[in-house]
PDB file of C-alpha atoms in Angstrom:
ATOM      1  CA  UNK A  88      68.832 -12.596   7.280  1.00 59.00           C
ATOM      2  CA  UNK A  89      66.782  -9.899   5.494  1.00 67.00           C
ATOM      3  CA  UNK A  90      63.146 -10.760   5.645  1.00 85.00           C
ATOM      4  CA  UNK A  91      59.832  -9.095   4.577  1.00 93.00           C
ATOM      5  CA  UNK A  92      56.582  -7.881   6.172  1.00 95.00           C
ATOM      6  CA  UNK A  93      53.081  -7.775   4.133  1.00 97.00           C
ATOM      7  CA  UNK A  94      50.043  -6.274   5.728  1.00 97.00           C
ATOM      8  CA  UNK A  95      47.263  -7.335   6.278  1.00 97.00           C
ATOM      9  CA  UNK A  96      48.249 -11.022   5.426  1.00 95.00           C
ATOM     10  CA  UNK A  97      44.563 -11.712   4.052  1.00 96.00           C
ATOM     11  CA  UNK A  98      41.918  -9.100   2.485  1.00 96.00           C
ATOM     12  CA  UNK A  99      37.850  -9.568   2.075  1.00 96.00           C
ATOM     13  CA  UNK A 100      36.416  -6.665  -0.653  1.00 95.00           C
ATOM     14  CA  UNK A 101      33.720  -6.133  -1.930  1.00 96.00           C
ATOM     15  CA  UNK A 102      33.981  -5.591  -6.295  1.00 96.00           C
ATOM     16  CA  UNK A 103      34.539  -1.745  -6.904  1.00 96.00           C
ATOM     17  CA  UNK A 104      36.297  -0.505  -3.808  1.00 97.00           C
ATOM     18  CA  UNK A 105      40.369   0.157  -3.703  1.00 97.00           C
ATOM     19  CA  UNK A 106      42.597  -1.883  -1.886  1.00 96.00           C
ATOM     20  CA  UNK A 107      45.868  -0.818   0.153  1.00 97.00           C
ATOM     21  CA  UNK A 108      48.492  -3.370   0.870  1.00 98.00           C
ATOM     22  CA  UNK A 109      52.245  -2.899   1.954  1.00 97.00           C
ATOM     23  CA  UNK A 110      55.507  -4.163   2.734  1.00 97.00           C
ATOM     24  CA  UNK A 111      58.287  -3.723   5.298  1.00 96.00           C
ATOM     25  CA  UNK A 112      61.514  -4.185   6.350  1.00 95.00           C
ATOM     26  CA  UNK A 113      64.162  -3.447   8.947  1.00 92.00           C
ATOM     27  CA  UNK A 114      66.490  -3.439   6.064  1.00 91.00           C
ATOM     28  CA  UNK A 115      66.943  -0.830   2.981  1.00 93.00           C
ATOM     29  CA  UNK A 116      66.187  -2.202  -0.307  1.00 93.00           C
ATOM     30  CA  UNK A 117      67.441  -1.210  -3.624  1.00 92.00           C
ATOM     31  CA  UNK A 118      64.670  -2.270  -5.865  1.00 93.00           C
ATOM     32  CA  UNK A 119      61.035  -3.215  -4.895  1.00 95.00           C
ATOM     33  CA  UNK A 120      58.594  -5.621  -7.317  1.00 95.00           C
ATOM     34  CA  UNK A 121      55.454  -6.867  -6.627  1.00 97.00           C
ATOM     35  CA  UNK A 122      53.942  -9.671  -8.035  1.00 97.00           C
ATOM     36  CA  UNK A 123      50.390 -11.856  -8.326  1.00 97.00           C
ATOM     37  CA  UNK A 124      50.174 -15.256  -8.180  1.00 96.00           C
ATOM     38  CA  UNK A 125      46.732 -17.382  -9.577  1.00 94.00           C
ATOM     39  CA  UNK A 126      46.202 -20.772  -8.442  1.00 88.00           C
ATOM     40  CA  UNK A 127      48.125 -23.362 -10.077  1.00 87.00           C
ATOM     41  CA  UNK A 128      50.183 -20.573 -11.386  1.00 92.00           C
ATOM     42  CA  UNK A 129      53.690 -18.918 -11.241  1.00 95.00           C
ATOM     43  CA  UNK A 130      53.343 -15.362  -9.675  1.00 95.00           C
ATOM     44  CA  UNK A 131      53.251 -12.690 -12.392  1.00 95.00           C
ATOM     45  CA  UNK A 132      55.083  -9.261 -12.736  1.00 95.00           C
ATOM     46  CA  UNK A 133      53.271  -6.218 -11.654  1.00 96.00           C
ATOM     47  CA  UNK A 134      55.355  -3.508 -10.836  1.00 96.00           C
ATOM     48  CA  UNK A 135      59.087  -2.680 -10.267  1.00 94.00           C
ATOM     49  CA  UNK A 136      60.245   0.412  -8.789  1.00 95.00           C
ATOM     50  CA  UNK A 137      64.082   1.383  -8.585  1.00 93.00           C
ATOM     51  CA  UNK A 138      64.061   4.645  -7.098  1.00 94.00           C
ATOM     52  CA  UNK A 139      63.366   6.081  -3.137  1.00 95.00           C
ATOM     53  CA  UNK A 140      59.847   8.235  -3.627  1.00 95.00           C
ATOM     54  CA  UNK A 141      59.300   6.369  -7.195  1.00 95.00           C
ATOM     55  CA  UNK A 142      55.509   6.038  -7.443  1.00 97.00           C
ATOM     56  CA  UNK A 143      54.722   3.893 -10.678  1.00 97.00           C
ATOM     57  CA  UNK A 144      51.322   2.775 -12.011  1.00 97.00           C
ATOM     58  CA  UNK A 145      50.263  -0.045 -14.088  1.00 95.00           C
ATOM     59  CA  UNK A 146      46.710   0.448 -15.492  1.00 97.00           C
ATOM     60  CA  UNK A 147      44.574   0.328 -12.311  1.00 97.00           C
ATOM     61  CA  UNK A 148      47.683  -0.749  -9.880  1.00 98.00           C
ATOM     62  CA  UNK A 149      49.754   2.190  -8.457  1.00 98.00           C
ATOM     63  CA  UNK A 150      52.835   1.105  -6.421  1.00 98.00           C
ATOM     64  CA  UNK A 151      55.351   3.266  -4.220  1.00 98.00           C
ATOM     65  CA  UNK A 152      58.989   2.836  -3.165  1.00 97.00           C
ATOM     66  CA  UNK A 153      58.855   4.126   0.364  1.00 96.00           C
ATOM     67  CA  UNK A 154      61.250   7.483   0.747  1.00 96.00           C
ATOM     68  CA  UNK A 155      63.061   5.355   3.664  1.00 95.00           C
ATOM     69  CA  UNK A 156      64.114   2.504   1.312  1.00 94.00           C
ATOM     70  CA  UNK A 157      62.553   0.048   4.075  1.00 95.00           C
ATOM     71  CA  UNK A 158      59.041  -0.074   2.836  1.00 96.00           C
ATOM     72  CA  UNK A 159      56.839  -0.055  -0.458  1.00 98.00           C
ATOM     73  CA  UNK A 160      53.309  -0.148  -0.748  1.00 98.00           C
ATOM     74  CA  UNK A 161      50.100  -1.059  -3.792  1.00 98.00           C
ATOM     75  CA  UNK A 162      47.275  -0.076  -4.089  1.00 98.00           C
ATOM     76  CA  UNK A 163      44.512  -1.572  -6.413  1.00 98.00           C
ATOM     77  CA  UNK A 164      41.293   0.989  -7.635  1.00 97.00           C
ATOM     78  CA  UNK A 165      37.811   0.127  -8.729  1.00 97.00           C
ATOM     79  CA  UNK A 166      38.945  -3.691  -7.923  1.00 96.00           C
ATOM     80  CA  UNK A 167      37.425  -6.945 -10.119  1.00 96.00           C
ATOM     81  CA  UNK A 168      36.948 -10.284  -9.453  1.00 94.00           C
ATOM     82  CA  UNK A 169      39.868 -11.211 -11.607  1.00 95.00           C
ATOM     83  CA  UNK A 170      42.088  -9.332  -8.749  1.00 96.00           C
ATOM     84  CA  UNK A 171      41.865 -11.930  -6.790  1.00 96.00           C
ATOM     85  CA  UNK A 172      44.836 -13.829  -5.484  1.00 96.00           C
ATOM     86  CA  UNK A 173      48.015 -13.335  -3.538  1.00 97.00           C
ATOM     87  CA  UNK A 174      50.091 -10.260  -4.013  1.00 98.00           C
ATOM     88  CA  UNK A 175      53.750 -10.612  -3.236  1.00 96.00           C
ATOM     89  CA  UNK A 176      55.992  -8.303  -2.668  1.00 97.00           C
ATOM     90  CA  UNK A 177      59.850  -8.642  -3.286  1.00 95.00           C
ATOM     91  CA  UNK A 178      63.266  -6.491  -2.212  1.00 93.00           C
ATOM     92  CA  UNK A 179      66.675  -6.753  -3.313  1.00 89.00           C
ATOM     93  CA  UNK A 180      69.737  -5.373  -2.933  1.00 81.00           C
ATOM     94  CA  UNK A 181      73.002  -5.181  -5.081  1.00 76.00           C
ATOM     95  CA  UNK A 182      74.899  -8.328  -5.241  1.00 74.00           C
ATOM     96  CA  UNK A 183      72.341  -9.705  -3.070  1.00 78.00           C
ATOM     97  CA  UNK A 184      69.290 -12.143  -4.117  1.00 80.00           C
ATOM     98  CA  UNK A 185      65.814 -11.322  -4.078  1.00 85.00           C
ATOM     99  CA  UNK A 186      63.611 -11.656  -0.606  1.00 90.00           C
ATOM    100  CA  UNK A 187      60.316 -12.111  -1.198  1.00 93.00           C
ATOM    101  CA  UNK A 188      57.424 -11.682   1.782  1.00 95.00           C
ATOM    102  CA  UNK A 189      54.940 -13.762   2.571  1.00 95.00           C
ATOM    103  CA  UNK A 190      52.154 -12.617   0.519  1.00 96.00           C
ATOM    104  CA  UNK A 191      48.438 -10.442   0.765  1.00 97.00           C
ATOM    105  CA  UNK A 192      45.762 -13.053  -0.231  1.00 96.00           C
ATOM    106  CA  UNK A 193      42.913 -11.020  -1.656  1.00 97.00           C
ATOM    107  CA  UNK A 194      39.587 -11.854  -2.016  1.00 96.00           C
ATOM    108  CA  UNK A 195      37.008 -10.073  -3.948  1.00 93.00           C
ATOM    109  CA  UNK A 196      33.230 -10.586  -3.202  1.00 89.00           C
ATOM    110  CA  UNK A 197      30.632  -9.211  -6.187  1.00 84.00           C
TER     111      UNK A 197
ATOM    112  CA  UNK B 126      56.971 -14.523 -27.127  1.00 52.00           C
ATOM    113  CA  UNK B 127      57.007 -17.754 -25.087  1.00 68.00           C
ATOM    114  CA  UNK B 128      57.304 -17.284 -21.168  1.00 93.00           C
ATOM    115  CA  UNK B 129      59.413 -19.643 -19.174  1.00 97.00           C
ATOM    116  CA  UNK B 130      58.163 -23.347 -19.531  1.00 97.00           C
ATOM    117  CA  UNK B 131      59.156 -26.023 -16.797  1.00 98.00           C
ATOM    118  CA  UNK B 132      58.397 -29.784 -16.891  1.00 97.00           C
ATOM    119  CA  UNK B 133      57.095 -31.533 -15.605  1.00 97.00           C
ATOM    120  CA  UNK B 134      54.107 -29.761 -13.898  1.00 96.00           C
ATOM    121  CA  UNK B 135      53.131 -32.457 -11.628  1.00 97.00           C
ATOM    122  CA  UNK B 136      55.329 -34.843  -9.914  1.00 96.00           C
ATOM    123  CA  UNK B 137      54.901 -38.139  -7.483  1.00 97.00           C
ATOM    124  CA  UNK B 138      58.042 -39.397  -5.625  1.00 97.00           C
ATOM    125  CA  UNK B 139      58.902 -41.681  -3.044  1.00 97.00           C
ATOM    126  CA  UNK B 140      61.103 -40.859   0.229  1.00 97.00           C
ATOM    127  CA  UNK B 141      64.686 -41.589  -0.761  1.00 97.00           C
ATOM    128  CA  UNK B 142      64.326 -40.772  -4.600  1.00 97.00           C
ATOM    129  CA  UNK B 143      65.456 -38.250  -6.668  1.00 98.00           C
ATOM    130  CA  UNK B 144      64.369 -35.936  -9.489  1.00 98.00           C
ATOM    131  CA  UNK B 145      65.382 -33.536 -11.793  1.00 98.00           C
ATOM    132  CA  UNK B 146      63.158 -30.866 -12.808  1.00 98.00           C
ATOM    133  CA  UNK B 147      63.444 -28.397 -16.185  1.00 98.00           C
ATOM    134  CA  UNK B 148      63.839 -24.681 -16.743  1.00 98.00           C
ATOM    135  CA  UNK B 149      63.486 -23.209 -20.391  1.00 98.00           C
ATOM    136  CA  UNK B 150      63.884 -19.651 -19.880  1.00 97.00           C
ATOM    137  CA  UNK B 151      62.462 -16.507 -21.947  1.00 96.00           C
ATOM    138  CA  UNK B 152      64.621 -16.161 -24.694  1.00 95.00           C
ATOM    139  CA  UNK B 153      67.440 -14.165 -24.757  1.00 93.00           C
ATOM    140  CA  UNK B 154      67.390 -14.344 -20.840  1.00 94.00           C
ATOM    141  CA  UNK B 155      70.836 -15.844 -19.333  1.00 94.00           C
ATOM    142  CA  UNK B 156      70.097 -15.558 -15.704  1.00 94.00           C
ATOM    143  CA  UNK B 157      68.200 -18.237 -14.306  1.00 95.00           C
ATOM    144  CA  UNK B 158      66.877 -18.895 -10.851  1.00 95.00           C
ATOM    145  CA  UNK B 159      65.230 -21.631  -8.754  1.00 97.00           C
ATOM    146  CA  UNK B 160      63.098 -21.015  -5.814  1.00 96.00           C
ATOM    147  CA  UNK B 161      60.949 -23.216  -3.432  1.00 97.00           C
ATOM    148  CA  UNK B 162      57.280 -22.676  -2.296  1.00 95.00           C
ATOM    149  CA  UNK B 163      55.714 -23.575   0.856  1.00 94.00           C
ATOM    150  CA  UNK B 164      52.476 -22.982   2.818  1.00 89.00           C
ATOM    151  CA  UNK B 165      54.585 -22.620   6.187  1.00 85.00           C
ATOM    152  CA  UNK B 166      57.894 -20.775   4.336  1.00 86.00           C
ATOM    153  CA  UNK B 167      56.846 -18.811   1.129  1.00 89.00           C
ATOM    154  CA  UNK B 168      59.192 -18.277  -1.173  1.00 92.00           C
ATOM    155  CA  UNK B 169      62.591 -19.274  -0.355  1.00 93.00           C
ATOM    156  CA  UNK B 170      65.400 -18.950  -3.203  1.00 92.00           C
ATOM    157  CA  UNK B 171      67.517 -21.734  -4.311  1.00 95.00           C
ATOM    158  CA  UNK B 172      70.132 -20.598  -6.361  1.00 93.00           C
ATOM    159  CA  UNK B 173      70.740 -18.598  -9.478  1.00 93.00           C
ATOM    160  CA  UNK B 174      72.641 -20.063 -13.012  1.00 95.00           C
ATOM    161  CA  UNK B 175      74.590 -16.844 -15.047  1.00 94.00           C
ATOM    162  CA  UNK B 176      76.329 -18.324 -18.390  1.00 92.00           C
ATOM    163  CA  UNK B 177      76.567 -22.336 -17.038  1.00 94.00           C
ATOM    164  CA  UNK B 178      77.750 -20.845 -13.392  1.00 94.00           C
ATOM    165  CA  UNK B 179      75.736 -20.878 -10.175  1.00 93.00           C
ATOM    166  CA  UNK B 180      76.336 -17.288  -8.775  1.00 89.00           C
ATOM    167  CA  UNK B 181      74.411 -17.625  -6.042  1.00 88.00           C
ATOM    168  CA  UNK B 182      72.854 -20.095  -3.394  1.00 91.00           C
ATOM    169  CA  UNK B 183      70.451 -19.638  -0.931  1.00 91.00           C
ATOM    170  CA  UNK B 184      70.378 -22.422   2.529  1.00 91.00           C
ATOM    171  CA  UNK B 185      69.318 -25.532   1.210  1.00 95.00           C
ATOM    172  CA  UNK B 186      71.199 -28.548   1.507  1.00 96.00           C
ATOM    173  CA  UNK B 187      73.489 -30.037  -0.753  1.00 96.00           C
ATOM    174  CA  UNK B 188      70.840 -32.744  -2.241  1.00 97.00           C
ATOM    175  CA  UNK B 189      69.636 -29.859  -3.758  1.00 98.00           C
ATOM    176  CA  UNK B 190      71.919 -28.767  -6.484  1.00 97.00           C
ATOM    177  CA  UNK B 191      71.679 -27.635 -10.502  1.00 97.00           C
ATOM    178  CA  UNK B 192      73.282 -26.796 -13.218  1.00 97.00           C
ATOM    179  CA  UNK B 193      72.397 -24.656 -16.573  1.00 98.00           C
ATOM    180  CA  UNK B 194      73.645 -25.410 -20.218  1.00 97.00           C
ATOM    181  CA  UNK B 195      74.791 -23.552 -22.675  1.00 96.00           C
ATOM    182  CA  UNK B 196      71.561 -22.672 -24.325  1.00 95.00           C
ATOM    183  CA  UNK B 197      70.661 -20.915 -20.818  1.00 96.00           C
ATOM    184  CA  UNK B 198      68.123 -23.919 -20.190  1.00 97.00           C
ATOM    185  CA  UNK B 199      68.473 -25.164 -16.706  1.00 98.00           C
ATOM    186  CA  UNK B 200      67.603 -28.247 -14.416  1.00 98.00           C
ATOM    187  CA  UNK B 201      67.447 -28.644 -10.599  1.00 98.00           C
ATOM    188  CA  UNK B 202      68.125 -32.180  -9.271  1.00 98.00           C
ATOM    189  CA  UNK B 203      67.157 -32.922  -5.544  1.00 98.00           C
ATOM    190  CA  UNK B 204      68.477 -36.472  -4.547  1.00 96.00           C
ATOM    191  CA  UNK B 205      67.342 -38.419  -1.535  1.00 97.00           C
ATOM    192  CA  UNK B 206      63.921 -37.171  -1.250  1.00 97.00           C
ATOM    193  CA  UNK B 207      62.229 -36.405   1.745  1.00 97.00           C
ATOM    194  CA  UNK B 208      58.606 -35.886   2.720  1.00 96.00           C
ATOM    195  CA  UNK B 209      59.695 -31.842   3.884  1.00 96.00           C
ATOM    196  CA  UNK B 210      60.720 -31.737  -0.018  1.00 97.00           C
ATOM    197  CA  UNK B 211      57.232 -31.462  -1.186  1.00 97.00           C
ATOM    198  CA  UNK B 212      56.632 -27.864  -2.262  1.00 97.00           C
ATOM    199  CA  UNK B 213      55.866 -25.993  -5.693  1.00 97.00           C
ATOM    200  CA  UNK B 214      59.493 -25.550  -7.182  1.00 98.00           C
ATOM    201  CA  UNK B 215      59.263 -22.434  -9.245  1.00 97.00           C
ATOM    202  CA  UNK B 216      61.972 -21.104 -12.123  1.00 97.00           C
ATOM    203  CA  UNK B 217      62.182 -17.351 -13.046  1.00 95.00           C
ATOM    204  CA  UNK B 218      64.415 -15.842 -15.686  1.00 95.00           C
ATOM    205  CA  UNK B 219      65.994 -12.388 -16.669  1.00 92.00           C
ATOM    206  CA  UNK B 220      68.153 -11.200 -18.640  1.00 90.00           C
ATOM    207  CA  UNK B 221      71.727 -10.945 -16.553  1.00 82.00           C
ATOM    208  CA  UNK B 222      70.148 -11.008 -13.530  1.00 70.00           C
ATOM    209  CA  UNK B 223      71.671  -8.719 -11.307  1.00 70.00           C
ATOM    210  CA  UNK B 224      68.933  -6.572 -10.094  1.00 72.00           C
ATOM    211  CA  UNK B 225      66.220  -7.077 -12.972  1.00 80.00           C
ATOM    212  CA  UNK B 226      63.225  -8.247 -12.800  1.00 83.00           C
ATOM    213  CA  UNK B 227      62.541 -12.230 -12.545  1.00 88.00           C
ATOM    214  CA  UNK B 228      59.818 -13.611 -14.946  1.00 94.00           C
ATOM    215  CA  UNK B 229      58.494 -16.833 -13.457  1.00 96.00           C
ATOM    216  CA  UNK B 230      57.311 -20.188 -15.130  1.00 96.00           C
ATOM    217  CA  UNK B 231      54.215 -21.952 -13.914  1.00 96.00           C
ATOM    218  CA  UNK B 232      56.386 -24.323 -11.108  1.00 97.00           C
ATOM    219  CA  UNK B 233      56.594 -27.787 -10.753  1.00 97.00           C
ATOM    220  CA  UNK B 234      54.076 -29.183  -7.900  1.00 97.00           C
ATOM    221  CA  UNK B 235      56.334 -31.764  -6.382  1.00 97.00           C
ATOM    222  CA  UNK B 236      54.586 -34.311  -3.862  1.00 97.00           C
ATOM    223  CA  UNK B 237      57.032 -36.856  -1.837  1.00 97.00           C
ATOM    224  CA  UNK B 238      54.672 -39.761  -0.414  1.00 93.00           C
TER     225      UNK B 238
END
């Protein structure tokens, strides 16, 4: 079945620098989301992009549909401690369910 | 306005029980889904409710099953439990589904002992 790549699988910062993250797969997607999830908590909506080249930002988060349809990518600027957790990453295509990958756990040192 | 709620957060079972777990979703949302969360597996969808009709399932086994009623509220029931069932079982909502974007409750935590 379809399955999802996230890279790196686990990120050490330190506060104030910008983080790069990204997610692929041998197989074209129709719509990309990325998520957050806190401890003890369901993951949160972040992004969703529909469109091949689509580059959408959400306050400091800026995330890409790759132009191939097999990858997408987020980036984070001027990072917080309150950016810590686990970014997922999710495709989908029509008639089809979401896939989600395996996650980016990020960790944010002061 | 209210996110989706499910009950009960925390759960303790025994191998061989069962238990059914609750959805409320956003309001106004009519697609609901159910997915599982592991360490080892991620997230790994269950199946999806549209207007009291599952519309999709993902490779689970048939102890795992739902339904959704007409107020778009849904429950997940997974009978003879085993100690691989322990996971965080998480609900998301949206509107018809089909493409949109999930919103997700805060899970159950399910722990078979």
């Amino acid at each position: 079945g379809q399955q999802l790549n996230q890279s790196p699988q686990s990120m050490f910062i330190q506060e104030g620098e910008d983080v790069s993250m990204n997610c692929t797969s041998s197989s074209i997607f129709n719509t990309w989301l990325w998520y957050k999830q806190d401890p003890g908590e369901g993951p949160v909506l972040l992004i969703a992009l529909y469109k091949a080249g689509e580059l959408t930002s959400n306050g400091r988060l800026t995330a890409q549909f790759g132009i191939t349809r097999k990858d997408s990518f987020l980036n984070i600027s001027a990072s917080i401690p309150s950016d810590v957790g686990i970014y997922f990453c999710a495709g989908l295509n029509y008639g089809q369910n979401f896939v989600f990958g395996p996650g980016t756990r990020l960790s944010v040192l002061p | 306005k209210a996110g989706v709620t499910q009950t009960p957060r925390y759960l303790i079972k025994t191998r061989g029980q069962q238990v059914t777990l609750s959805c409320s979703p956003i309001s106004g949302h009519r697609s609901v889904s159910w997915y599982q969360q592991t360490p080892g597996q991620g997230l790994q969808f269950l199946f999806e409710y549209f207007s009291e009709t599952q519309r999709n399932k993902g490779n689970f086994p048939g102890r795992f099953s739902g339904r959704q009623f007409s107020n778009s509220r849904s429950e997940m029931n997974v009978s003879t439990l085993e100690l691989g069932d322990s996971a965080l079982y998480l609900c998301a909502s949206s509107l018809a589904g089909t493409g949109e974007p999930q919103h997700f409750g805060d899970g159950t935590r399910l722990s078979i002992l």
